[in-house]
Tab-separated table of C-alpha atoms in Angstrom:
chain	number	residue	atom	x	y	z
X	202	ARG	CA	10.620	14.146	3.241
X	203	LYS	CA	10.802	10.622	4.556
X	204	GLU	CA	11.384	7.968	1.896
X	205	VAL	CA	11.564	4.257	1.356
X	206	GLU	CA	13.978	3.204	-1.379
X	207	GLN	CA	14.044	-0.188	-3.056
X	208	ASP	CA	16.253	-1.987	-5.551
X	209	PRO	CA	15.237	-1.125	-9.086
X	210	GLY	CA	13.810	-4.064	-11.013
X	211	PRO	CA	12.809	-6.177	-12.679
X	212	PHE	CA	14.586	-9.231	-11.311
X	213	ASN	CA	14.460	-12.109	-13.793
X	214	VAL	CA	15.267	-15.472	-12.195
X	215	PRO	CA	14.740	-19.138	-13.096
X	216	GLU	CA	12.548	-21.418	-11.018
X	217	GLY	CA	14.384	-22.709	-7.988
X	218	ALA	CA	16.664	-19.681	-7.675
X	219	THR	CA	17.230	-17.669	-4.528
X	220	VAL	CA	16.580	-13.945	-4.841
X	221	ALA	CA	17.072	-11.094	-2.392
X	222	PHE	CA	15.430	-7.685	-2.281
X	223	ASN	CA	16.817	-4.749	-0.355
X	224	CYS	CA	15.219	-1.636	1.017
X	225	THR	CA	16.418	1.427	2.919
X	226	TYR	CA	14.326	3.859	4.899
X	227	SER	CA	15.067	7.383	6.058
X	228	ASN	CA	13.051	7.738	9.261
X	229	SER	CA	15.172	6.502	12.152
X	230	ALA	CA	12.113	6.602	14.435
X	231	SER	CA	10.206	4.016	12.372
X	232	GLN	CA	8.935	1.056	14.375
X	233	SER	CA	6.833	-1.010	11.977
X	234	PHE	CA	8.182	-2.728	8.875
X	235	PHE	CA	6.487	-4.921	6.309
X	236	TRP	CA	6.839	-6.581	2.952
X	237	TYR	CA	3.750	-6.525	0.760
X	238	ARG	CA	3.159	-8.388	-2.467
X	239	GLN	CA	1.235	-6.832	-5.347
X	240	ASP	CA	0.126	-8.829	-8.349
X	241	CYS	CA	-0.495	-7.084	-11.652
X	242	ARG	CA	-3.623	-4.910	-11.491
X	243	LYS	CA	-4.415	-6.105	-7.971
X	244	GLU	CA	-4.287	-4.611	-4.517
X	245	PRO	CA	-1.219	-4.958	-2.265
X	246	LYS	CA	-1.403	-7.852	0.170
X	247	LEU	CA	0.608	-8.276	3.338
X	248	LEU	CA	3.359	-10.853	2.826
X	249	MET	CA	5.068	-10.574	6.186
X	250	SER	CA	5.967	-8.244	9.008
X	251	VAL	CA	9.649	-7.634	9.704
X	252	TYR	CA	10.903	-7.910	13.261
X	253	SER	CA	14.197	-6.823	14.795
X	254	SER	CA	15.179	-10.433	15.376
X	255	GLY	CA	14.410	-11.377	11.786
X	256	ASN	CA	11.630	-13.733	10.833
X	257	GLU	CA	10.984	-16.603	8.480
X	258	ASP	CA	7.835	-17.904	6.845
X	259	GLY	CA	8.466	-20.969	4.735
X	260	ARG	CA	10.640	-19.945	1.797
X	261	PHE	CA	10.587	-16.280	2.799
X	262	THR	CA	13.003	-14.641	5.242
X	263	ALA	CA	12.896	-10.986	6.274
X	264	GLN	CA	15.600	-9.145	8.169
X	265	LEU	CA	15.906	-5.695	9.699
X	266	ASN	CA	19.050	-3.736	10.449
X	267	ARG	CA	18.046	-0.695	12.478
X	268	ALA	CA	21.550	0.758	12.653
X	269	SER	CA	21.802	0.870	8.859
X	270	GLN	CA	18.066	1.512	8.353
X	271	TYR	CA	17.947	-1.442	5.997
X	272	ILE	CA	15.387	-4.185	5.374
X	273	SER	CA	15.758	-7.294	3.249
X	274	LEU	CA	13.584	-10.055	1.876
X	275	LEU	CA	15.033	-13.387	0.775
X	276	ILE	CA	13.022	-15.825	-1.323
X	277	ARG	CA	14.411	-19.349	-1.616
X	278	ASP	CA	13.437	-21.953	-4.221
X	279	SER	CA	11.513	-19.424	-6.330
X	280	LYS	CA	8.223	-20.573	-7.836
X	281	LEU	CA	6.445	-19.268	-10.930
X	282	SER	CA	3.711	-18.069	-8.595
X	283	ASP	CA	6.199	-15.784	-6.811
X	284	SER	CA	6.183	-13.484	-9.856
X	285	ALA	CA	4.840	-10.180	-8.551
X	286	THR	CA	5.958	-6.779	-7.336
X	287	TYR	CA	7.309	-6.685	-3.786
X	288	LEU	CA	6.727	-3.512	-1.789
X	289	CYS	CA	8.834	-2.448	1.172
X	290	VAL	CA	6.677	-0.608	3.707
X	291	VAL	CA	7.642	1.440	6.765
X	292	ASN	CA	5.588	3.445	9.223
X	293	GLU	CA	5.944	7.225	9.325
X	294	GLY	CA	4.301	7.586	12.680
X	295	TYR	CA	1.667	5.726	14.624
X	296	SER	CA	-1.010	6.127	12.000
X	297	THR	CA	0.423	5.949	8.483
X	298	LEU	CA	2.654	3.752	6.327
X	299	THR	CA	5.005	4.793	3.537
X	300	PHE	CA	5.365	2.467	0.578
X	301	GLY	CA	8.404	1.973	-1.620
X	302	LYS	CA	7.914	1.930	-5.390
X	303	GLY	CA	8.348	-1.821	-5.416
X	304	THR	CA	10.619	-4.324	-7.113
X	305	MET	CA	9.206	-6.570	-9.806
X	306	LEU	CA	10.141	-10.246	-9.732
X	307	LEU	CA	9.732	-12.430	-12.809
X	308	VAL	CA	10.289	-16.157	-12.289
X	309	SER	CA	10.672	-18.135	-15.492
X	310	PRO	CA	10.433	-21.909	-16.133
G	1	ASN	CA	-15.690	-12.029	5.154
G	2	ALA	CA	-16.001	-8.968	2.927
G	3	GLY	CA	-13.056	-7.020	4.405
G	4	VAL	CA	-12.641	-3.710	2.563
G	5	THR	CA	-15.031	-3.087	-0.319
G	6	GLN	CA	-14.524	-0.375	-2.924
G	7	THR	CA	-16.960	0.780	-5.570
G	8	PRO	CA	-16.914	1.343	-8.467
G	9	LYS	CA	-14.118	-0.829	-9.839
G	10	PHE	CA	-13.735	1.274	-12.983
G	11	ARG	CA	-14.863	4.746	-13.978
G	12	ILE	CA	-14.249	7.192	-16.780
G	13	LEU	CA	-14.844	10.845	-15.965
G	14	LYS	CA	-14.782	13.919	-18.128
G	15	ILE	CA	-12.683	16.890	-17.073
G	16	GLY	CA	-14.605	19.008	-14.579
G	17	GLN	CA	-16.992	16.268	-13.483
G	18	SER	CA	-17.251	15.148	-9.866
G	19	MET	CA	-17.618	11.739	-8.295
G	20	THR	CA	-17.393	9.872	-5.020
G	21	LEU	CA	-15.346	6.738	-4.575
G	22	GLN	CA	-16.954	4.533	-1.971
G	23	CYS	CA	-15.096	2.505	0.634
G	24	THR	CA	-16.599	0.407	3.397
G	25	GLN	CA	-15.091	-2.108	5.817
G	26	ASP	CA	-16.757	-4.654	8.069
G	27	MET	CA	-13.856	-5.350	10.424
G	28	ASN	CA	-14.658	-2.556	12.892
G	29	HIS	CA	-11.292	-0.947	12.174
G	30	ASN	CA	-10.844	2.588	13.424
G	31	TYR	CA	-8.111	3.534	10.955
G	32	MET	CA	-8.896	4.028	7.282
G	33	TYR	CA	-6.814	5.357	4.408
G	34	TRP	CA	-6.975	6.460	0.797
G	35	TYR	CA	-3.956	5.967	-1.457
G	36	ARG	CA	-3.426	6.545	-5.155
G	37	GLN	CA	-0.999	4.559	-7.282
G	38	ASP	CA	0.324	5.804	-10.590
G	39	PRO	CA	2.208	3.487	-13.007
G	40	GLY	CA	5.725	2.757	-11.790
G	41	MET	CA	5.201	4.791	-8.653
G	42	GLY	CA	4.654	3.918	-5.052
G	43	LEU	CA	1.376	4.412	-3.263
G	44	LYS	CA	0.809	8.004	-2.226
G	45	LEU	CA	-1.356	8.803	0.792
G	46	ILE	CA	-4.258	11.147	0.021
G	47	TYR	CA	-6.216	11.266	3.281
G	48	TYR	CA	-6.599	9.149	6.351
G	49	SER	CA	-8.865	8.834	9.365
G	50	VAL	CA	-8.162	7.520	12.859
G	51	GLY	CA	-11.817	7.245	13.783
G	52	ALA	CA	-15.321	8.441	13.011
G	53	GLY	CA	-15.437	12.218	12.764
G	54	ILE	CA	-11.663	12.594	12.406
G	55	THR	CA	-9.809	13.040	9.120
G	56	ASP	CA	-6.352	14.264	8.199
G	57	LYS	CA	-4.435	15.125	5.046
G	58	GLY	CA	-1.783	12.883	3.625
G	59	GLU	CA	0.926	13.617	1.090
G	60	VAL	CA	-1.281	14.482	-1.925
G	61	PRO	CA	-4.661	15.831	-0.706
G	62	ASN	CA	-5.237	18.592	-3.285
G	63	GLY	CA	-8.329	18.047	-5.409
G	64	TYR	CA	-9.880	15.560	-2.966
G	65	ASN	CA	-12.129	15.594	0.061
G	66	VAL	CA	-13.153	12.947	2.569
G	67	SER	CA	-15.624	12.429	5.368
G	68	ARG	CA	-15.910	9.826	8.097
G	69	SER	CA	-19.378	9.857	9.591
G	70	THR	CA	-19.326	6.167	10.570
G	71	THR	CA	-16.651	3.633	11.488
G	72	GLU	CA	-17.493	1.556	8.413
G	73	ASP	CA	-17.460	4.140	5.614
G	74	PHE	CA	-14.761	6.449	4.293
G	75	PRO	CA	-15.791	7.972	0.929
G	76	LEU	CA	-13.364	9.964	-1.214
G	77	ARG	CA	-14.790	12.886	-3.184
G	78	LEU	CA	-13.248	14.260	-6.361
G	79	GLU	CA	-14.450	17.734	-7.278
G	80	LEU	CA	-13.683	19.139	-10.741
G	81	ALA	CA	-11.801	16.104	-12.028
G	82	ALA	CA	-8.508	16.721	-13.846
G	83	PRO	CA	-6.389	14.409	-16.057
G	84	SER	CA	-3.743	14.383	-13.301
G	85	GLN	CA	-6.226	12.445	-11.160
G	86	THR	CA	-6.146	9.498	-13.543
G	87	SER	CA	-4.876	6.752	-11.282
G	88	VAL	CA	-5.736	3.621	-9.343
G	89	TYR	CA	-7.222	4.429	-5.945
G	90	PHE	CA	-6.910	2.051	-3.028
G	91	CYS	CA	-8.756	2.245	0.241
G	92	ALA	CA	-7.288	0.455	3.263
G	93	SER	CA	-8.072	-0.087	6.907
G	94	SER	CA	-6.163	-1.168	9.983
G	95	GLU	CA	-6.956	-2.244	13.501
G	96	GLN	CA	-4.298	-0.322	15.409
G	97	GLY	CA	-2.564	2.259	13.289
G	98	THR	CA	0.458	0.775	11.564
G	99	HIS	CA	1.366	-2.032	13.953
G	100	TYR	CA	-0.426	-4.821	12.065
G	101	GLY	CA	-0.248	-3.409	8.551
G	102	TYR	CA	-3.210	-2.579	6.362
G	103	THR	CA	-5.951	-4.513	4.600
G	104	PHE	CA	-6.624	-3.093	1.148
G	105	GLY	CA	-9.695	-2.979	-1.020
G	106	SER	CA	-9.443	-4.153	-4.621
G	107	GLY	CA	-9.101	-0.629	-5.986
G	108	THR	CA	-10.889	1.774	-8.313
G	109	ARG	CA	-9.364	2.499	-11.711
G	110	LEU	CA	-10.221	6.065	-12.644
G	111	THR	CA	-9.559	7.704	-16.001
G	112	VAL	CA	-10.197	11.415	-16.521
G	113	VAL	CA	-10.484	12.455	-20.164
């Protein structure tokens, strides 16, 4: 059974902190990688795709290590509004995605 | 832009009752999915469809049925509801399989008592 494993949470950080989430996946044939954000009692929303070369979107940086089957998400200068659960997501084939259980982030004043 | 619309948002069912969770999308996406999410757990794939007239089982299909008669609609049917089906159900769609990720509906919270 193919799995996506994430750091257990919650992560409690003060505003302005840098926080990193890690994720490992078991399917070496996976080609698509994402980080989703899920607010409490809401649907998951795409935060960013993860590319082999790494990618950055403002305060968010995602990296992929195919050899180690490892994905990371770095959030710099954390804001209160970053408090949410972050889901690591990997494709199982062309048609379906597998979701990790998520890591909860709590940013405090 | 409506995106993916799910109805109802909340429902309480008695054991043994049946219901249909509705999902419709207006983005002309071929791929549609049903997931369930239990507290503290990841999303589990129930069924998916790669186009009208085509459906396939996911990881946890038992107790559910789907149909895909049009590109827009992908209803999920629960027959003989059981307490184990208490969950939050999310419908999602995508343009080209997994390459661009999914767009999710806002979910249906179902309680079976």
